């Protein structure tokens, strides 16, 4: 059967011997155009139809109707299907049974690893290590490809300033500069040097666009935003992904200023294609075309299809809208067949670049799957990535690192909980293989210390929320003991110990898609537990597992040591133990502000100054009566077991001319007791511009490893191009005038100096 396919492809190529003489790209276009010439309108529309596979307890399954669609050439790709055997069967069906033998795309949400689960993306971002993130994406691609996939719905690059939104877990946080570097790292990692490398997968940047700005942090809500804010803060990471060569773009669910992204021609065509020169294809999000009816801009599916297609949405994810309506729209002359051809061309070119016309089975290899999936090198790197992602939020009187001696009480609902360690969006991950915190601690101390354990509380006692989480597979089983009994038992356990490690936070399903929370404190039963253990007077290390910044004001005021571990993936427990006992010195820095109170949201470091900058001493200024303006923990913040001191800044000139370079230097000294890594951050402020500018903007950072006692000089280079802003006409250019530059270990604690751009 494969031979038949090869014969077909060669026939096509044979029809045009000139291909052989043409350069790679023109041969590709000639091949694809010829193929389009062979296709019926139904077959063309079929290429724009993306269908899901289902999952049963026995494994993945395919609806009979979809199997028929594959055979009839009414399907361009399948998602949620993986595993070499299963993918081979489906690919075989397409290649053998459909008239033109066109291979399928196989897509999946590989968000932070495929089967070997990496830390959630928000956690990886806290490493600020873009090379490590690119390597993580590369390993995820290798594993996904070995499992038969050729397309991943990642990276998610939505800038987010509202931690109520559950999907902040999937992104890189609040900063456009760091977010852009991370977007690029993911794309490069997934796609490698060449898409036809069978270890590469095509990336899909999402959710285009501005999904992270949904009003009130409520899932799928509306976005209303000025063009200025879009360009300054929210669009840069999508653009960075396009510039990195991302093969596909997923349109977002949300509306933007009244026009849903999926039907937004300004977004999908003017900006993406004409201004950014995107060359791949656009896929909608799940069912987003029929949802245009709910949005209230289409009366029926036909109208919805027309709007989405004309806007530039080329592939319909599981909406079954194109496959049912595009033909009539073409026959009635409402959509031209040329436009359909262009969309089909974009999809077929992606398949061509993935090498699927040369070999539709190029990623399907059982032996390789056996070798690659959860291979030791991946697990080693996951542990490394997980350690880098941990952020030390507080460490009074050097409570951490702990000694591996005495009696250690490990308490809390997330302590003995491998299931939650892999976090949201870990579809193919097997939580049975994840290492719990308790297990990590036990392995680390061996028989040198006594480890006691108590559950202490359920993650949540709110039965309505529990029902919702369990309906989507959380499988949370509350303890048969009452909350009071659980706390009593935990307090008794704590009393027997020298130190208590309290493992609190969220269940994995409390962040991710459709997981907005209005109250982002640690859930109540766990706070009750924390307060009860606190009352024992025992030293407490609070280890948090959660998918979003939480409000930790009480915790910060009372608990001496706080470790933010997010959801760290398969090797969570090992990585956490490495940090708790000082085998690894934490270096992560948060990439989203932790609010002081929910009422502050949105709170972010790169805010504007206002005409009356907040001053707690002066009534008529921009501030709250009851809380400070600043977040509890600012963007870029994270401690180390050692201490870094910064020399005053040195600038090699006071006046920067366009075309010249300003060197900003600072000496960083490790004057603490441990070797460690510091992320040195550089921010600028444009003091006087035609358009108001943020009080700080990240422009560069460098990571330095310093041995105890060691100093290093860090040098940053700034040019006029780094100082560009969107002017009144929205032109991106620099303006002469005074600037401030800040350097420090987070966005709050910085050294400042000034210079002028001439
Ligand atoms: C999500 C996307 C995801 C898609 C396919 C949607 O509900 O918004 O991020 O890629 O489903 O699973």
GROMACS .gro file of N, CA and C in nm, residues 497-591:
model
  285
  497UNK      N    1   0.808   1.682   6.528
  497UNK     CA    2   0.915   1.707   6.431
  497UNK      C    3   1.002   1.827   6.469
  498UNK      N    4   1.122   1.830   6.409
  498UNK     CA    5   1.209   1.948   6.426
  498UNK      C    6   1.169   2.058   6.328
  499UNK      N    7   1.121   2.016   6.213
  499UNK     CA    8   1.083   2.113   6.110
  499UNK      C    9   0.964   2.054   6.033
  500UNK      N   10   0.878   2.145   5.987
  500UNK     CA   11   0.760   2.099   5.913
  500UNK      C   12   0.768   2.151   5.769
  501UNK      N   13   0.751   2.058   5.674
  501UNK     CA   14   0.739   2.098   5.534
  501UNK      C   15   0.592   2.087   5.499
  502UNK      N   16   0.529   2.201   5.476
  502UNK     CA   17   0.386   2.201   5.446
  502UNK      C   18   0.366   2.213   5.297
  503UNK      N   19   0.301   2.115   5.236
  503UNK     CA   20   0.286   2.112   5.089
  503UNK      C   21   0.143   2.149   5.054
  504UNK      N   22   0.126   2.274   5.016
  504UNK     CA   23  -0.008   2.327   4.991
  504UNK      C   24  -0.017   2.384   4.851
  505UNK      N   25  -0.140   2.417   4.812
  505UNK     CA   26  -0.157   2.482   4.682
  505UNK      C   27  -0.287   2.444   4.614
  506UNK      N   28  -0.277   2.423   4.484
  506UNK     CA   29  -0.395   2.394   4.402
  506UNK      C   30  -0.386   2.253   4.345
  507UNK      N   31  -0.499   2.200   4.308
  507UNK     CA   32  -0.500   2.078   4.229
  507UNK      C   33  -0.471   2.119   4.085
  508UNK      N   34  -0.416   2.025   4.006
  508UNK     CA   35  -0.375   2.059   3.870
  508UNK      C   36  -0.490   2.121   3.790
  509UNK      N   37  -0.610   2.067   3.810
  509UNK     CA   38  -0.725   2.114   3.732
  509UNK      C   39  -0.776   2.251   3.773
  510UNK      N   40  -0.715   2.309   3.875
  510UNK     CA   41  -0.759   2.444   3.917
  510UNK      C   42  -0.690   2.553   3.837
  511UNK      N   43  -0.601   2.514   3.745
  511UNK     CA   44  -0.549   2.611   3.648
  511UNK      C   45  -0.557   2.543   3.511
  512UNK      N   46  -0.518   2.617   3.408
  512UNK     CA   47  -0.535   2.565   3.273
  512UNK      C   48  -0.666   2.616   3.214
  513UNK      N   49  -0.711   2.548   3.109
  513UNK     CA   50  -0.831   2.597   3.040
  513UNK      C   51  -0.956   2.579   3.127
  514UNK      N   52  -1.046   2.674   3.117
  514UNK     CA   53  -1.173   2.669   3.188
  514UNK      C   54  -1.150   2.652   3.339
  515UNK      N   55  -1.054   2.722   3.393
  515UNK     CA   56  -1.021   2.709   3.535
  515UNK      C   57  -0.989   2.847   3.593
  516UNK      N   58  -1.076   2.943   3.567
  516UNK     CA   59  -1.059   3.075   3.629
  516UNK      C   60  -1.101   3.063   3.774
  517UNK      N   61  -1.032   3.138   3.860
  517UNK     CA   62  -1.072   3.144   4.001
  517UNK      C   63  -1.085   3.290   4.042
  518UNK      N   64  -1.194   3.321   4.111
  518UNK     CA   65  -1.212   3.459   4.159
  518UNK      C   66  -1.133   3.480   4.288
  519UNK      N   67  -1.116   3.373   4.363
  519UNK     CA   68  -1.041   3.381   4.488
  519UNK      C   69  -0.911   3.304   4.469
  520UNK      N   70  -0.802   3.376   4.466
  520UNK     CA   71  -0.674   3.307   4.438
  520UNK      C   72  -0.585   3.296   4.563
  521UNK      N   73  -0.650   3.285   4.676
  521UNK     CA   74  -0.575   3.244   4.795
  521UNK      C   75  -0.553   3.093   4.791
  522UNK      N   76  -0.468   3.044   4.878
  522UNK     CA   77  -0.463   2.900   4.902
  522UNK      C   78  -0.602   2.861   4.950
  523UNK      N   79  -0.660   2.751   4.900
  523UNK     CA   80  -0.796   2.716   4.940
  523UNK      C   81  -0.811   2.704   5.093
  524UNK      N   82  -0.930   2.736   5.137
  524UNK     CA   83  -0.956   2.754   5.280
  524UNK      C   84  -0.915   2.639   5.372
  525UNK      N   85  -0.949   2.513   5.339
  525UNK     CA   86  -0.911   2.407   5.435
  525UNK      C   87  -0.760   2.400   5.455
  526UNK      N   88  -0.686   2.434   5.351
  526UNK     CA   89  -0.540   2.430   5.364
  526UNK      C   90  -0.489   2.549   5.446
  527UNK      N   91  -0.557   2.662   5.431
  527UNK     CA   92  -0.515   2.777   5.514
  527UNK      C   93  -0.542   2.749   5.661
  528UNK      N   94  -0.654   2.683   5.688
  528UNK     CA   95  -0.684   2.646   5.827
  528UNK      C   96  -0.574   2.555   5.881
  529UNK      N   97  -0.534   2.462   5.797
  529UNK     CA   98  -0.426   2.370   5.837
  529UNK      C   99  -0.297   2.448   5.865
  530UNK      N  100  -0.265   2.538   5.775
  530UNK     CA  101  -0.142   2.616   5.788
  530UNK      C  102  -0.142   2.694   5.921
  531UNK      N  103  -0.255   2.755   5.950
  531UNK     CA  104  -0.264   2.835   6.072
  531UNK      C  105  -0.251   2.747   6.196
  532UNK      N  106  -0.311   2.629   6.189
  532UNK     CA  107  -0.304   2.539   6.305
  532UNK      C  108  -0.161   2.490   6.326
  533UNK      N  109  -0.091   2.459   6.219
  533UNK     CA  110   0.047   2.412   6.234
  533UNK      C  111   0.137   2.528   6.277
  534UNK      N  112   0.107   2.644   6.225
  534UNK     CA  113   0.183   2.765   6.264
  534UNK      C  114   0.174   2.786   6.416
  535UNK      N  115   0.055   2.760   6.469
  535UNK     CA  116   0.034   2.781   6.613
  535UNK      C  117   0.119   2.688   6.699
  536UNK      N  118   0.172   2.581   6.643
  536UNK     CA  119   0.258   2.491   6.721
  536UNK      C  120   0.394   2.556   6.747
  537UNK      N  121   0.429   2.659   6.671
  537UNK     CA  122   0.558   2.725   6.688
  537UNK      C  123   0.673   2.653   6.619
  538UNK      N  124   0.643   2.546   6.548
  538UNK     CA  125   0.750   2.474   6.477
  538UNK      C  126   0.794   2.555   6.355
  539UNK      N  127   0.922   2.547   6.318
  539UNK     CA  128   0.963   2.615   6.194
  539UNK      C  129   0.896   2.550   6.074
  540UNK      N  130   0.843   2.634   5.987
  540UNK     CA  131   0.766   2.582   5.872
  540UNK      C  132   0.829   2.625   5.741
  541UNK      N  133   0.842   2.528   5.652
  541UNK     CA  134   0.877   2.558   5.513
  541UNK      C  135   0.749   2.533   5.432
  542UNK      N  136   0.700   2.637   5.368
  542UNK     CA  137   0.580   2.622   5.287
  542UNK      C  138   0.622   2.592   5.144
  543UNK      N  139   0.584   2.474   5.095
  543UNK     CA  140   0.614   2.435   4.957
  543UNK      C  141   0.485   2.444   4.878
  544UNK      N  142   0.482   2.532   4.781
  544UNK     CA  143   0.359   2.556   4.707
  544UNK      C  144   0.361   2.485   4.572
  545UNK      N  145   0.249   2.419   4.539
  545UNK     CA  146   0.229   2.365   4.405
  545UNK      C  147   0.103   2.432   4.351
  546UNK      N  148   0.117   2.506   4.245
  546UNK     CA  149   0.002   2.579   4.193
  546UNK      C  150   0.031   2.629   4.051
  547UNK      N  151  -0.076   2.666   3.980
  547UNK     CA  152  -0.060   2.702   3.839
  547UNK      C  153  -0.068   2.849   3.811
  548UNK      N  154  -0.073   2.930   3.913
  548UNK     CA  155  -0.087   3.076   3.894
  548UNK      C  156  -0.028   3.147   4.015
  549UNK      N  157   0.005   3.275   4.002
  549UNK     CA  158   0.041   3.349   4.123
  549UNK      C  159  -0.077   3.348   4.220
  550UNK      N  160  -0.049   3.328   4.347
  550UNK     CA  161  -0.154   3.327   4.449
  550UNK      C  162  -0.138   3.453   4.535
  551UNK      N  163  -0.241   3.483   4.611
  551UNK     CA  164  -0.227   3.591   4.709
  551UNK      C  165  -0.175   3.527   4.838
  552UNK      N  166  -0.054   3.567   4.877
  552UNK     CA  167   0.015   3.500   4.989
  552UNK      C  168   0.048   3.598   5.102
  553UNK      N  169  -0.036   3.697   5.118
  553UNK     CA  170  -0.002   3.804   5.213
  553UNK      C  171   0.010   3.751   5.356
  554UNK      N  172  -0.085   3.671   5.399
  554UNK     CA  173  -0.077   3.616   5.535
  554UNK      C  174   0.045   3.523   5.546
  555UNK      N  175   0.061   3.442   5.445
  555UNK     CA  176   0.172   3.345   5.448
  555UNK      C  177   0.305   3.418   5.457
  556UNK      N  178   0.319   3.524   5.378
  556UNK     CA  179   0.445   3.599   5.378
  556UNK      C  180   0.470   3.663   5.515
  557UNK      N  181   0.364   3.707   5.577
  557UNK     CA  182   0.381   3.775   5.707
  557UNK      C  183   0.416   3.676   5.818
  558UNK      N  184   0.380   3.550   5.803
  558UNK     CA  185   0.395   3.457   5.917
  558UNK      C  186   0.492   3.341   5.895
  559UNK      N  187   0.509   3.297   5.774
  559UNK     CA  188   0.583   3.172   5.752
  559UNK      C  189   0.727   3.206   5.711
  560UNK      N  190   0.826   3.147   5.777
  560UNK     CA  191   0.964   3.190   5.751
  560UNK      C  192   1.017   3.154   5.613
  561UNK      N  193   0.977   3.040   5.558
  561UNK     CA  194   1.035   3.001   5.428
  561UNK      C  195   0.925   2.959   5.331
  562UNK      N  196   0.928   3.014   5.211
  562UNK     CA  197   0.824   2.982   5.112
  562UNK      C  198   0.893   2.950   4.979
  563UNK      N  199   0.858   2.833   4.926
  563UNK     CA  200   0.916   2.787   4.800
  563UNK      C  201   0.803   2.772   4.699
  564UNK      N  202   0.810   2.846   4.589
  564UNK     CA  203   0.710   2.832   4.483
  564UNK      C  204   0.760   2.728   4.385
  565UNK      N  205   0.688   2.616   4.378
  565UNK     CA  206   0.737   2.509   4.289
  565UNK      C  207   0.644   2.487   4.170
  566UNK      N  208   0.535   2.562   4.159
  566UNK     CA  209   0.442   2.545   4.048
  566UNK      C  210   0.402   2.398   4.035
  567UNK      N  211   0.386   2.352   3.912
  567UNK     CA  212   0.372   2.208   3.888
  567UNK      C  213   0.494   2.169   3.805
  568UNK      N  214   0.577   2.086   3.863
  568UNK     CA  215   0.711   2.068   3.804
  568UNK      C  216   0.723   1.948   3.713
  569UNK      N  217   0.614   1.868   3.702
  569UNK     CA  218   0.621   1.757   3.606
  569UNK      C  219   0.667   1.626   3.668
  570UNK      N  220   0.713   1.540   3.580
  570UNK     CA  221   0.743   1.401   3.617
  570UNK      C  222   0.843   1.392   3.733
  571UNK      N  223   0.940   1.480   3.735
  571UNK     CA  224   1.048   1.470   3.835
  571UNK      C  225   1.029   1.568   3.951
  572UNK      N  226   0.905   1.614   3.972
  572UNK     CA  227   0.879   1.718   4.071
  572UNK      C  228   0.943   1.689   4.207
  573UNK      N  229   0.911   1.574   4.263
  573UNK     CA  230   0.956   1.543   4.399
  573UNK      C  231   1.107   1.544   4.412
  574UNK      N  232   1.175   1.492   4.310
  574UNK     CA  233   1.322   1.492   4.316
  574UNK      C  234   1.376   1.635   4.314
  575UNK      N  235   1.320   1.716   4.222
  575UNK     CA  236   1.370   1.853   4.208
  575UNK      C  237   1.346   1.932   4.336
  576UNK      N  238   1.228   1.913   4.394
  576UNK     CA  239   1.195   1.989   4.516
  576UNK      C  240   1.289   1.947   4.630
  577UNK      N  241   1.312   1.818   4.641
  577UNK     CA  242   1.404   1.772   4.746
  577UNK      C  243   1.545   1.826   4.722
  578UNK      N  244   1.587   1.830   4.597
  578UNK     CA  245   1.720   1.885   4.566
  578UNK      C  246   1.733   2.027   4.623
  579UNK      N  247   1.625   2.104   4.608
  579UNK     CA  248   1.631   2.243   4.655
  579UNK      C  249   1.616   2.250   4.807
  580UNK      N  250   1.522   2.172   4.862
  580UNK     CA  251   1.499   2.178   5.007
  580UNK      C  252   1.626   2.148   5.085
  581UNK      N  253   1.705   2.053   5.035
  581UNK     CA  254   1.822   2.011   5.112
  581UNK      C  255   1.953   2.071   5.059
  582UNK      N  256   1.940   2.168   4.971
  582UNK     CA  257   2.059   2.242   4.928
  582UNK      C  258   2.147   2.170   4.827
  583UNK      N  259   2.097   2.061   4.767
  583UNK     CA  260   2.176   1.999   4.660
  583UNK      C  261   2.167   2.084   4.533
  584UNK      N  262   2.074   2.174   4.532
  584UNK     CA  263   2.063   2.271   4.423
  584UNK      C  264   2.022   2.404   4.485
  585UNK      N  265   2.092   2.509   4.449
  585UNK     CA  266   2.062   2.642   4.502
  585UNK      C  267   1.960   2.709   4.410
  586UNK      N  268   1.841   2.742   4.461
  586UNK     CA  269   1.736   2.793   4.371
  586UNK      C  270   1.775   2.925   4.304
  587UNK      N  271   1.730   2.939   4.180
  587UNK     CA  272   1.767   3.060   4.105
  587UNK      C  273   1.650   3.115   4.025
  588UNK      N  274   1.531   3.055   4.036
  588UNK     CA  275   1.417   3.102   3.957
  588UNK      C  276   1.371   3.240   4.001
  589UNK      N  277   1.312   3.311   3.906
  589UNK     CA  278   1.259   3.446   3.935
  589UNK      C  279   1.119   3.452   3.872
  590UNK      N  280   1.023   3.498   3.948
  590UNK     CA  281   0.886   3.497   3.896
  590UNK      C  282   0.871   3.589   3.775
  591UNK      N  283   0.786   3.545   3.683
  591UNK     CA  284   0.764   3.622   3.561
  591UNK      C  285   0.624   3.682   3.557
   0.00000   0.00000   0.00000
